[in-house]
CSV table of N, CA and C and ligand atoms in Angstrom, one decimal:
chain,number,residue,atom,x,y,z
A,1,MET,N,25.3,62.1,1.3
A,1,MET,CA,23.8,61.9,1.6
A,1,MET,C,23.5,62.8,2.8
A,2,ASN,N,22.5,63.6,2.7
A,2,ASN,CA,22.2,64.4,3.9
A,2,ASN,C,21.4,63.7,4.9
A,3,LEU,N,21.4,64.3,6.1
A,3,LEU,CA,20.8,63.6,7.3
A,3,LEU,C,19.4,63.3,7.1
A,4,PHE,N,18.6,64.2,6.3
A,4,PHE,CA,17.2,64.0,6.2
A,4,PHE,C,16.9,62.6,5.4
A,5,ILE,N,17.7,62.4,4.3
A,5,ILE,CA,17.5,61.2,3.5
A,5,ILE,C,17.8,60.0,4.3
A,6,LYS,N,18.9,60.1,5.1
A,6,LYS,CA,19.3,58.9,6.0
A,6,LYS,C,18.2,58.6,6.9
A,7,LYS,N,17.6,59.7,7.5
A,7,LYS,CA,16.5,59.4,8.5
A,7,LYS,C,15.3,58.7,7.8
A,8,ILE,N,15.0,59.2,6.5
A,8,ILE,CA,13.9,58.5,5.8
A,8,ILE,C,14.2,57.0,5.5
A,9,ILE,N,15.4,56.8,5.1
A,9,ILE,CA,15.8,55.4,4.8
A,9,ILE,C,15.7,54.5,6.1
A,10,PHE,N,16.2,55.1,7.2
A,10,PHE,CA,16.2,54.4,8.5
A,10,PHE,C,14.8,54.1,8.9
A,11,THR,N,13.9,55.2,8.9
A,11,THR,CA,12.5,54.9,9.3
A,11,THR,C,11.8,53.9,8.5
A,12,SER,N,12.0,54.0,7.1
A,12,SER,CA,11.3,53.0,6.3
A,12,SER,C,11.8,51.6,6.5
A,13,LEU,N,13.1,51.4,6.8
A,13,LEU,CA,13.6,50.1,7.1
A,13,LEU,C,12.9,49.6,8.4
A,14,ILE,N,12.8,50.4,9.4
A,14,ILE,CA,12.2,50.0,10.7
A,14,ILE,C,10.8,49.6,10.4
A,15,LEU,N,10.1,50.5,9.6
A,15,LEU,CA,8.7,50.2,9.3
A,15,LEU,C,8.5,48.9,8.6
A,16,LEU,N,9.4,48.7,7.6
A,16,LEU,CA,9.3,47.4,6.8
A,16,LEU,C,9.6,46.2,7.7
A,17,PHE,N,10.5,46.4,8.7
A,17,PHE,CA,10.7,45.3,9.6
A,17,PHE,C,9.5,44.9,10.4
A,18,PHE,N,8.7,45.9,10.9
A,18,PHE,CA,7.5,45.6,11.6
A,18,PHE,C,6.4,45.0,10.7
A,19,ILE,N,6.3,45.5,9.5
A,19,ILE,CA,5.3,45.0,8.6
A,19,ILE,C,5.6,43.5,8.3
A,20,TYR,N,6.9,43.3,8.0
A,20,TYR,CA,7.3,41.9,7.7
A,20,TYR,C,7.0,41.0,8.9
A,21,THR,N,7.4,41.4,10.1
A,21,THR,CA,7.2,40.6,11.3
A,21,THR,C,5.7,40.3,11.5
A,22,ILE,N,4.8,41.3,11.3
A,22,ILE,CA,3.4,41.1,11.5
A,22,ILE,C,2.9,40.0,10.5
A,23,VAL,N,3.3,40.2,9.2
A,23,VAL,CA,2.9,39.3,8.2
A,23,VAL,C,3.3,37.8,8.5
A,24,VAL,N,4.6,37.7,8.9
A,24,VAL,CA,5.1,36.4,9.2
A,24,VAL,C,4.4,35.7,10.3
A,25,TYR,N,4.1,36.5,11.4
A,25,TYR,CA,3.4,35.9,12.5
A,25,TYR,C,1.9,35.7,12.4
A,26,THR,N,1.3,36.4,11.4
A,26,THR,CA,-0.1,36.2,11.3
A,26,THR,C,-0.5,35.4,10.1
A,27,ILE,N,-0.3,35.9,8.9
A,27,ILE,CA,-0.7,35.2,7.7
A,27,ILE,C,0.2,33.9,7.5
A,28,GLY,N,1.5,34.1,7.8
A,28,GLY,CA,2.5,33.1,7.5
A,28,GLY,C,2.2,31.7,8.2
A,29,THR,N,1.5,31.8,9.3
A,29,THR,CA,1.2,30.5,10.0
A,29,THR,C,-0.2,30.1,10.0
A,30,SER,N,-1.1,30.8,9.2
A,30,SER,CA,-2.5,30.6,9.3
A,30,SER,C,-3.0,29.6,8.3
A,31,ASN,N,-2.2,29.1,7.4
A,31,ASN,CA,-2.7,28.3,6.3
A,31,ASN,C,-2.5,26.8,6.5
A,32,ASP,N,-2.6,26.4,7.8
A,32,ASP,CA,-2.5,25.0,8.1
A,32,ASP,C,-3.9,24.3,7.9
A,33,ALA,N,-4.1,23.9,6.6
A,33,ALA,CA,-5.4,23.3,6.3
A,33,ALA,C,-5.7,22.1,7.1
A,34,GLY,N,-4.7,21.4,7.5
A,34,GLY,CA,-4.9,20.1,8.3
A,34,GLY,C,-5.6,20.3,9.6
A,35,LEU,N,-5.4,21.4,10.3
A,35,LEU,CA,-6.0,21.6,11.6
A,35,LEU,C,-7.5,21.4,11.5
A,36,ASN,N,-8.2,21.9,10.5
A,36,ASN,CA,-9.6,21.8,10.3
A,36,ASN,C,-10.1,20.4,10.1
A,37,LEU,N,-9.2,19.6,9.6
A,37,LEU,CA,-9.5,18.2,9.3
A,37,LEU,C,-9.4,17.3,10.5
A,38,LEU,N,-8.7,17.8,11.5
A,38,LEU,CA,-8.4,17.0,12.7
A,38,LEU,C,-9.6,17.0,13.6
A,39,ASN,N,-10.6,16.2,13.3
A,39,ASN,CA,-11.8,16.2,14.1
A,39,ASN,C,-11.7,15.2,15.4
A,40,GLU,N,-12.8,15.1,16.1
A,40,GLU,CA,-12.7,14.3,17.3
A,40,GLU,C,-12.2,12.8,17.1
A,41,GLN,N,-12.8,12.2,16.0
A,41,GLN,CA,-12.5,10.8,15.7
A,41,GLN,C,-11.0,10.7,15.3
A,42,SER,N,-10.5,11.6,14.4
A,42,SER,CA,-9.1,11.4,14.0
A,42,SER,C,-8.2,11.8,15.1
A,43,LYS,N,-8.6,12.7,16.0
A,43,LYS,CA,-7.7,13.0,17.2
A,43,LYS,C,-7.5,11.8,18.1
A,44,LYS,N,-8.6,11.0,18.3
A,44,LYS,CA,-8.5,9.8,19.0
A,44,LYS,C,-7.6,8.8,18.3
A,45,GLY,N,-7.8,8.7,17.0
A,45,GLY,CA,-6.9,7.9,16.2
A,45,GLY,C,-5.5,8.2,16.3
A,46,LYS,N,-5.2,9.5,16.4
A,46,LYS,CA,-3.8,9.9,16.5
A,46,LYS,C,-3.2,9.4,17.9
A,47,LEU,N,-4.0,9.5,18.9
A,47,LEU,CA,-3.6,9.0,20.2
A,47,LEU,C,-3.4,7.5,20.2
A,48,LEU,N,-4.3,6.8,19.5
A,48,LEU,CA,-4.1,5.3,19.4
A,48,LEU,C,-2.8,5.0,18.6
A,49,PHE,N,-2.5,5.8,17.6
A,49,PHE,CA,-1.3,5.6,16.7
A,49,PHE,C,-0.1,5.8,17.6
A,50,GLN,N,-0.2,6.7,18.6
A,50,GLN,CA,1.0,6.9,19.5
A,50,GLN,C,1.0,5.8,20.5
A,51,LYS,N,-0.2,5.4,21.0
A,51,LYS,CA,-0.2,4.4,22.1
A,51,LYS,C,0.4,3.1,21.6
A,52,TYR,N,0.0,2.7,20.4
A,52,TYR,CA,0.5,1.4,19.9
A,52,TYR,C,1.8,1.5,19.1
A,53,ASN,N,2.3,2.7,19.1
A,53,ASN,CA,3.7,3.0,18.6
A,53,ASN,C,3.8,2.5,17.1
A,54,CYS,N,2.8,2.8,16.3
A,54,CYS,CA,2.9,2.3,14.9
A,54,CYS,C,4.1,2.9,14.2
A,55,ILE,N,4.5,4.1,14.7
A,55,ILE,CA,5.7,4.7,14.0
A,55,ILE,C,7.0,4.0,14.1
A,56,ALA,N,7.0,3.0,15.1
A,56,ALA,CA,8.2,2.1,15.2
A,56,ALA,C,8.5,1.4,13.9
A,57,CYS,N,7.4,1.0,13.2
A,57,CYS,CA,7.6,0.2,12.0
A,57,CYS,C,7.2,1.0,10.7
A,58,HIS,N,6.3,2.1,10.9
A,58,HIS,CA,5.8,2.8,9.7
A,58,HIS,C,6.3,4.2,9.7
A,59,GLN,N,6.3,4.8,8.5
A,59,GLN,CA,6.6,6.2,8.4
A,59,GLN,C,5.4,7.0,8.1
A,60,LEU,N,5.4,8.3,8.6
A,60,LEU,CA,4.4,9.3,8.3
A,60,LEU,C,5.2,10.4,7.7
A,61,TYR,N,4.8,10.9,6.5
A,61,TYR,CA,5.5,12.0,5.8
A,61,TYR,C,6.9,11.6,5.6
A,62,GLY,N,7.2,10.3,5.5
A,62,GLY,CA,8.6,9.9,5.2
A,62,GLY,C,9.4,9.6,6.4
A,63,LEU,N,8.9,9.9,7.6
A,63,LEU,CA,9.7,9.7,8.8
A,63,LEU,C,9.2,8.6,9.7
A,64,GLY,N,10.0,7.8,10.3
A,64,GLY,CA,9.6,6.8,11.2
A,64,GLY,C,10.4,5.5,11.0
A,65,GLY,N,9.9,4.4,11.4
A,65,GLY,CA,10.6,3.1,11.2
A,65,GLY,C,10.4,2.6,9.8
A,66,TYR,N,11.3,1.7,9.4
A,66,TYR,CA,11.3,1.3,8.0
A,66,TYR,C,11.0,-0.2,7.8
A,67,MET,N,10.3,-0.8,8.8
A,67,MET,CA,10.0,-2.2,8.6
A,67,MET,C,8.7,-2.4,7.7
A,68,GLY,N,7.7,-1.5,8.0
A,68,GLY,CA,6.5,-1.5,7.2
A,68,GLY,C,6.5,-0.3,6.2
A,69,PRO,N,5.5,-0.2,5.4
A,69,PRO,CA,5.4,0.9,4.4
A,69,PRO,C,5.0,2.2,5.0
A,70,ASP,N,5.2,3.3,4.2
A,70,ASP,CA,4.8,4.6,4.6
A,70,ASP,C,3.3,4.7,4.6
A,71,LEU,N,2.7,5.3,5.6
A,71,LEU,CA,1.2,5.2,5.7
A,71,LEU,C,0.5,6.6,5.4
A,72,THR,N,1.3,7.6,5.0
A,72,THR,CA,0.8,8.9,4.7
A,72,THR,C,-0.4,8.9,3.7
A,73,ASN,N,-0.2,8.2,2.6
A,73,ASN,CA,-1.3,8.3,1.6
A,73,ASN,C,-2.0,6.9,1.3
A,74,ILE,N,-2.0,6.1,2.3
A,74,ILE,CA,-2.5,4.7,2.1
A,74,ILE,C,-4.0,4.8,1.8
A,75,ILE,N,-4.7,5.8,2.3
A,75,ILE,CA,-6.2,5.9,2.0
A,75,ILE,C,-6.5,6.2,0.5
A,76,SER,N,-5.6,7.0,-0.1
A,76,SER,CA,-5.9,7.4,-1.5
A,76,SER,C,-5.1,6.6,-2.5
A,77,GLN,N,-4.2,5.8,-2.0
A,77,GLN,CA,-3.4,5.0,-3.0
A,77,GLN,C,-4.2,4.0,-3.8
A,78,LYS,N,-3.8,3.9,-5.1
A,78,LYS,CA,-4.5,3.0,-6.0
A,78,LYS,C,-4.4,1.5,-5.4
A,79,ASN,N,-5.6,0.9,-5.5
A,79,ASN,CA,-5.7,-0.5,-4.9
A,79,ASN,C,-5.6,-0.6,-3.4
A,80,LYS,N,-5.5,0.5,-2.7
A,80,LYS,CA,-5.6,0.5,-1.3
A,80,LYS,C,-6.7,1.3,-0.8
A,81,GLY,N,-6.8,1.8,0.4
A,81,GLY,CA,-7.9,2.5,0.9
A,81,GLY,C,-8.4,2.1,2.3
A,82,PRO,N,-9.5,2.6,2.8
A,82,PRO,CA,-9.9,2.3,4.2
A,82,PRO,C,-10.2,0.8,4.4
A,83,ILE,N,-10.8,0.2,3.5
A,83,ILE,CA,-11.1,-1.3,3.7
A,83,ILE,C,-9.8,-2.1,3.8
A,84,TYR,N,-8.9,-1.8,2.8
A,84,TYR,CA,-7.6,-2.4,2.8
A,84,TYR,C,-6.9,-2.2,4.1
A,85,ALA,N,-6.9,-1.0,4.6
A,85,ALA,CA,-6.2,-0.7,5.8
A,85,ALA,C,-6.8,-1.4,7.0
A,86,LYS,N,-8.1,-1.5,7.0
A,86,LYS,CA,-8.8,-2.1,8.1
A,86,LYS,C,-8.5,-3.6,8.1
A,87,ALA,N,-8.3,-4.2,7.0
A,87,ALA,CA,-7.9,-5.7,6.9
A,87,ALA,C,-6.6,-5.9,7.7
A,88,PHE,N,-5.6,-5.0,7.5
A,88,PHE,CA,-4.4,-5.1,8.3
A,88,PHE,C,-4.6,-4.9,9.8
A,89,LEU,N,-5.4,-3.9,10.1
A,89,LEU,CA,-5.6,-3.6,11.5
A,89,LEU,C,-6.4,-4.7,12.2
A,90,SER,N,-7.3,-5.3,11.5
A,90,SER,CA,-8.1,-6.4,12.3
A,90,SER,C,-7.4,-7.7,12.3
A,91,ASN,N,-6.5,-8.0,11.4
A,91,ASN,CA,-5.8,-9.3,11.4
A,91,ASN,C,-4.3,-9.3,11.8
A,92,GLY,N,-3.6,-8.1,11.5
A,92,GLY,CA,-2.2,-8.1,11.6
A,92,GLY,C,-1.6,-9.0,10.5
A,93,THR,N,-0.3,-9.1,10.5
A,93,THR,CA,0.3,-10.0,9.5
A,93,THR,C,1.4,-10.8,10.2
A,94,VAL,N,2.2,-11.6,9.5
A,94,VAL,CA,3.3,-12.3,10.1
A,94,VAL,C,4.2,-11.3,10.8
A,95,ARG,N,4.4,-10.2,10.2
A,95,ARG,CA,5.4,-9.2,10.7
A,95,ARG,C,4.7,-8.1,11.5
A,96,MET,N,3.4,-7.8,11.3
A,96,MET,CA,2.7,-6.8,12.0
A,96,MET,C,1.8,-7.4,13.1
A,97,PRO,N,1.9,-6.8,14.3
A,97,PRO,CA,1.1,-7.4,15.4
A,97,PRO,C,-0.4,-7.2,15.2
A,98,ASN,N,-1.2,-8.2,15.7
A,98,ASN,CA,-2.6,-8.0,15.7
A,98,ASN,C,-2.9,-7.4,17.1
A,99,TYR,N,-3.4,-6.1,17.1
A,99,TYR,CA,-3.6,-5.4,18.4
A,99,TYR,C,-4.9,-5.8,19.0
A,100,GLU,N,-5.7,-6.7,18.5
A,100,GLU,CA,-7.1,-7.0,19.0
A,100,GLU,C,-7.9,-5.7,19.2
A,101,LEU,N,-7.9,-4.8,18.1
A,101,LEU,CA,-8.5,-3.5,18.2
A,101,LEU,C,-10.0,-3.7,18.2
A,102,LYS,N,-10.7,-2.8,18.9
A,102,LYS,CA,-12.2,-2.8,18.8
A,102,LYS,C,-12.6,-2.0,17.5
A,103,GLU,N,-13.8,-2.3,17.1
A,103,GLU,CA,-14.3,-1.7,15.9
A,103,GLU,C,-14.1,-0.1,15.9
A,104,ASN,N,-14.5,0.5,17.0
A,104,ASN,CA,-14.4,2.0,17.0
A,104,ASN,C,-12.9,2.4,17.0
A,105,GLU,N,-12.0,1.6,17.6
A,105,GLU,CA,-10.6,2.0,17.5
A,105,GLU,C,-10.0,1.9,16.1
A,106,MET,N,-10.5,0.9,15.4
A,106,MET,CA,-10.0,0.8,14.0
A,106,MET,C,-10.5,1.9,13.1
A,107,ASN,N,-11.8,2.3,13.4
A,107,ASN,CA,-12.4,3.5,12.6
A,107,ASN,C,-11.6,4.7,13.0
A,108,GLU,N,-11.2,4.9,14.2
A,108,GLU,CA,-10.5,6.1,14.6
A,108,GLU,C,-9.1,6.1,14.0
A,109,LEU,N,-8.5,5.0,14.0
A,109,LEU,CA,-7.1,4.9,13.3
A,109,LEU,C,-7.3,5.3,11.8
A,110,ILE,N,-8.3,4.8,11.2
A,110,ILE,CA,-8.5,5.0,9.8
A,110,ILE,C,-8.9,6.5,9.5
A,111,ALA,N,-9.6,7.1,10.5
A,111,ALA,CA,-9.9,8.5,10.4
A,111,ALA,C,-8.6,9.3,10.4
A,112,TYR,N,-7.7,8.9,11.3
A,112,TYR,CA,-6.4,9.6,11.4
A,112,TYR,C,-5.6,9.4,10.1
A,113,LEU,N,-5.6,8.2,9.6
A,113,LEU,CA,-4.9,7.9,8.3
A,113,LEU,C,-5.5,8.8,7.2
A,114,ASP,N,-6.8,9.0,7.2
A,114,ASP,CA,-7.5,9.9,6.2
A,114,ASP,C,-7.1,11.3,6.4
A,115,TYR,N,-7.0,11.7,7.6
A,115,TYR,CA,-6.5,13.1,7.9
A,115,TYR,C,-5.0,13.3,7.4
A,116,LEU,N,-4.2,12.2,7.6
A,116,LEU,CA,-2.8,12.3,7.1
A,116,LEU,C,-2.8,12.4,5.6
A,117,ASP,N,-3.7,11.6,4.9
A,117,ASP,CA,-3.7,11.6,3.5
A,117,ASP,C,-4.0,13.0,2.9
A,118,LYS,N,-4.9,13.7,3.6
A,118,LYS,CA,-5.4,15.0,3.1
A,118,LYS,C,-4.4,16.1,3.5
A,119,THR,N,-3.4,15.9,4.4
A,119,THR,CA,-2.5,16.9,4.8
A,119,THR,C,-1.1,16.8,4.2
A,120,GLY,N,-0.8,15.7,3.6
A,120,GLY,CA,0.5,15.6,3.1
A,120,GLY,C,0.7,14.5,2.0
A,121,VAL,N,1.9,14.6,1.3
A,121,VAL,CA,2.2,13.6,0.3
A,121,VAL,C,3.5,13.0,0.6
A,122,SER,N,3.6,11.7,0.5
A,122,SER,CA,4.9,11.1,0.8
A,122,SER,C,5.0,9.8,0.0
A,123,PRO,N,6.1,9.6,-0.8
A,123,PRO,CA,7.2,10.5,-1.0
A,123,PRO,C,6.8,11.6,-2.0
A,124,VAL,N,7.5,12.8,-1.8
A,124,VAL,CA,7.1,13.9,-2.7
A,124,VAL,C,7.7,13.7,-4.1
A,125,LYS,N,6.9,13.4,-5.0
A,125,LYS,CA,7.4,13.2,-6.4
A,125,LYS,C,7.1,14.3,-7.3
A,126,TYR,N,5.9,14.9,-7.0
A,126,TYR,CA,5.4,16.0,-7.9
A,126,TYR,C,5.3,17.3,-7.1
A,127,PHE,N,6.0,18.4,-7.5
A,127,PHE,CA,5.9,19.6,-6.8
A,127,PHE,C,6.1,20.8,-7.7
A,128,ASN,N,5.6,22.0,-7.2
A,128,ASN,CA,5.8,23.2,-7.9
A,128,ASN,C,6.7,24.1,-7.1
A,129,ILE,N,7.6,24.9,-7.7
A,129,ILE,CA,8.3,25.8,-7.0
A,129,ILE,C,7.6,27.2,-7.1
A,130,ASN,N,7.2,27.7,-6.0
A,130,ASN,CA,6.4,29.0,-6.0
A,130,ASN,C,7.3,30.2,-6.2
A,131,TYR,N,6.7,31.3,-6.6
A,131,TYR,CA,7.5,32.6,-6.8
A,131,TYR,C,8.3,33.0,-5.6
A,132,SER,N,7.8,32.6,-4.4
A,132,SER,CA,8.5,33.0,-3.2
A,132,SER,C,9.6,32.0,-2.8
A,133,GLY,N,9.8,31.0,-3.6
A,133,GLY,CA,10.9,30.1,-3.3
A,133,GLY,C,10.4,28.9,-2.5
A,134,THR,N,9.1,28.9,-2.0
A,134,THR,CA,8.6,27.8,-1.3
A,134,THR,C,8.1,26.7,-2.3
A,135,ILE,N,7.9,25.5,-1.7
A,135,ILE,CA,7.5,24.4,-2.6
A,135,ILE,C,6.1,23.9,-2.2
A,136,SER,N,5.2,23.8,-3.2
A,136,SER,CA,3.9,23.1,-2.9
A,136,SER,C,3.8,21.8,-3.6
A,137,GLN,N,3.4,20.8,-2.8
A,137,GLN,CA,3.4,19.5,-3.4
A,137,GLN,C,2.0,19.1,-3.8
A,138,HIS,N,1.9,18.2,-4.8
A,138,HIS,CA,0.6,17.6,-5.2
A,138,HIS,C,0.8,16.2,-5.5
A,139,LYS,N,-0.3,15.4,-5.6
A,139,LYS,CA,-0.2,14.0,-5.8
A,139,LYS,C,0.2,13.6,-7.2
A,140,LYS,N,-0.4,14.4,-8.2
A,140,LYS,CA,0.0,14.1,-9.6
A,140,LYS,C,-0.2,15.4,-10.4
B,201,HEC,C1,6.2,-4.5,14.4
B,201,HEC,C2,6.1,-3.6,13.3
B,201,HEC,C3,4.8,-3.0,13.0
B,201,HEC,C4,4.0,-2.3,13.9
B,201,HEC,C5,4.2,-1.9,15.3
B,201,HEC,C6,2.8,-1.9,13.1
B,201,HEC,N1,2.9,-2.3,11.8
B,201,HEC,FE1,1.6,-2.0,10.3
B,201,HEC,N2,2.7,-3.2,9.0
B,201,HEC,C7,4.0,-3.7,9.4
B,201,HEC,C8,4.5,-4.4,8.2
B,201,HEC,C9,5.8,-5.1,8.1
B,201,HEC,C10,3.6,-4.2,7.2
B,201,HEC,C11,3.6,-4.8,5.7
B,201,HEC,C12,2.9,-6.1,5.6
B,201,HEC,C13,3.8,-7.2,6.0
B,201,HEC,O1,4.9,-7.3,5.4
B,201,HEC,O2,3.4,-8.0,6.9
B,201,HEC,C14,2.5,-3.5,7.7
B,201,HEC,C15,1.3,-3.1,7.0
B,201,HEC,C16,0.4,-2.1,7.5
B,201,HEC,C17,-0.6,-1.6,6.6
B,201,HEC,C18,-0.8,-1.8,5.1
B,201,HEC,C19,0.2,-0.9,4.4
B,201,HEC,C20,0.3,-1.1,3.0
B,201,HEC,O3,0.6,-0.1,2.3
B,201,HEC,O4,0.1,-2.2,2.4
B,201,HEC,C21,-1.3,-0.7,7.4
B,201,HEC,C22,-2.5,0.2,7.1
B,201,HEC,C23,-0.7,-0.8,8.8
B,201,HEC,N3,0.3,-1.6,8.7
B,201,HEC,C24,-1.1,0.0,9.8
B,201,HEC,C25,-0.6,0.0,11.1
B,201,HEC,C26,-1.0,0.7,12.2
B,201,HEC,C27,-2.2,1.7,12.2
B,201,HEC,C28,-0.3,0.4,13.3
B,201,HEC,C29,-0.4,0.8,14.7
B,201,HEC,C30,-1.7,0.5,15.3
B,201,HEC,C31,0.8,-0.6,12.8
B,201,HEC,N4,0.5,-0.8,11.5
B,201,HEC,C32,1.8,-1.1,13.6
B,201,HEC,C33,4.6,-3.7,10.6
B,201,HEC,C34,4.1,-3.0,11.7
């Protein structure tokens, strides 16, 4: 192989490296649909979720404590939803503490649960394997 061809291969590899890097750092990280859904109310709910340490007993996206159920999709689950969730928040149960939450705190927590529901699925039962090898999940 003569030097000219080697130089062409070398330069195109360098070029491809830069194009790939630019694509990964720009497009590759820009499709977080969840960020747009995190509004003021759900942000406050997230802080409350952390303050009351709900994760000690509950899982989000499958991770957390295992005393209570996973809360990722509680808002869209059959026979559950915002009113159902509110009942637990306002009364607690034998095993779940009653935090004496104010009305707006409950609504903020529910807004956060709604945000979680729109951004993920847990457990992942139904998914497609994309041409690029990545996996996209869906509820059914
Ligand atoms: C000490 C453990 C514990 C903590 C902390 C806790 N929970 Fe729970 N939670 C439970 C348990 C256990 C259940 C299931 C009902 C039962 O068995 O009493 C539950 C049920 C729920 C449910 C209904 C879930 C379903 O699918 O039926 C919701 C919603 C909920 N909790 C939200 C929260 C939120 C929000 C927080 C934080 C403010 C929280 N929990 C903190 C233990 C806990």
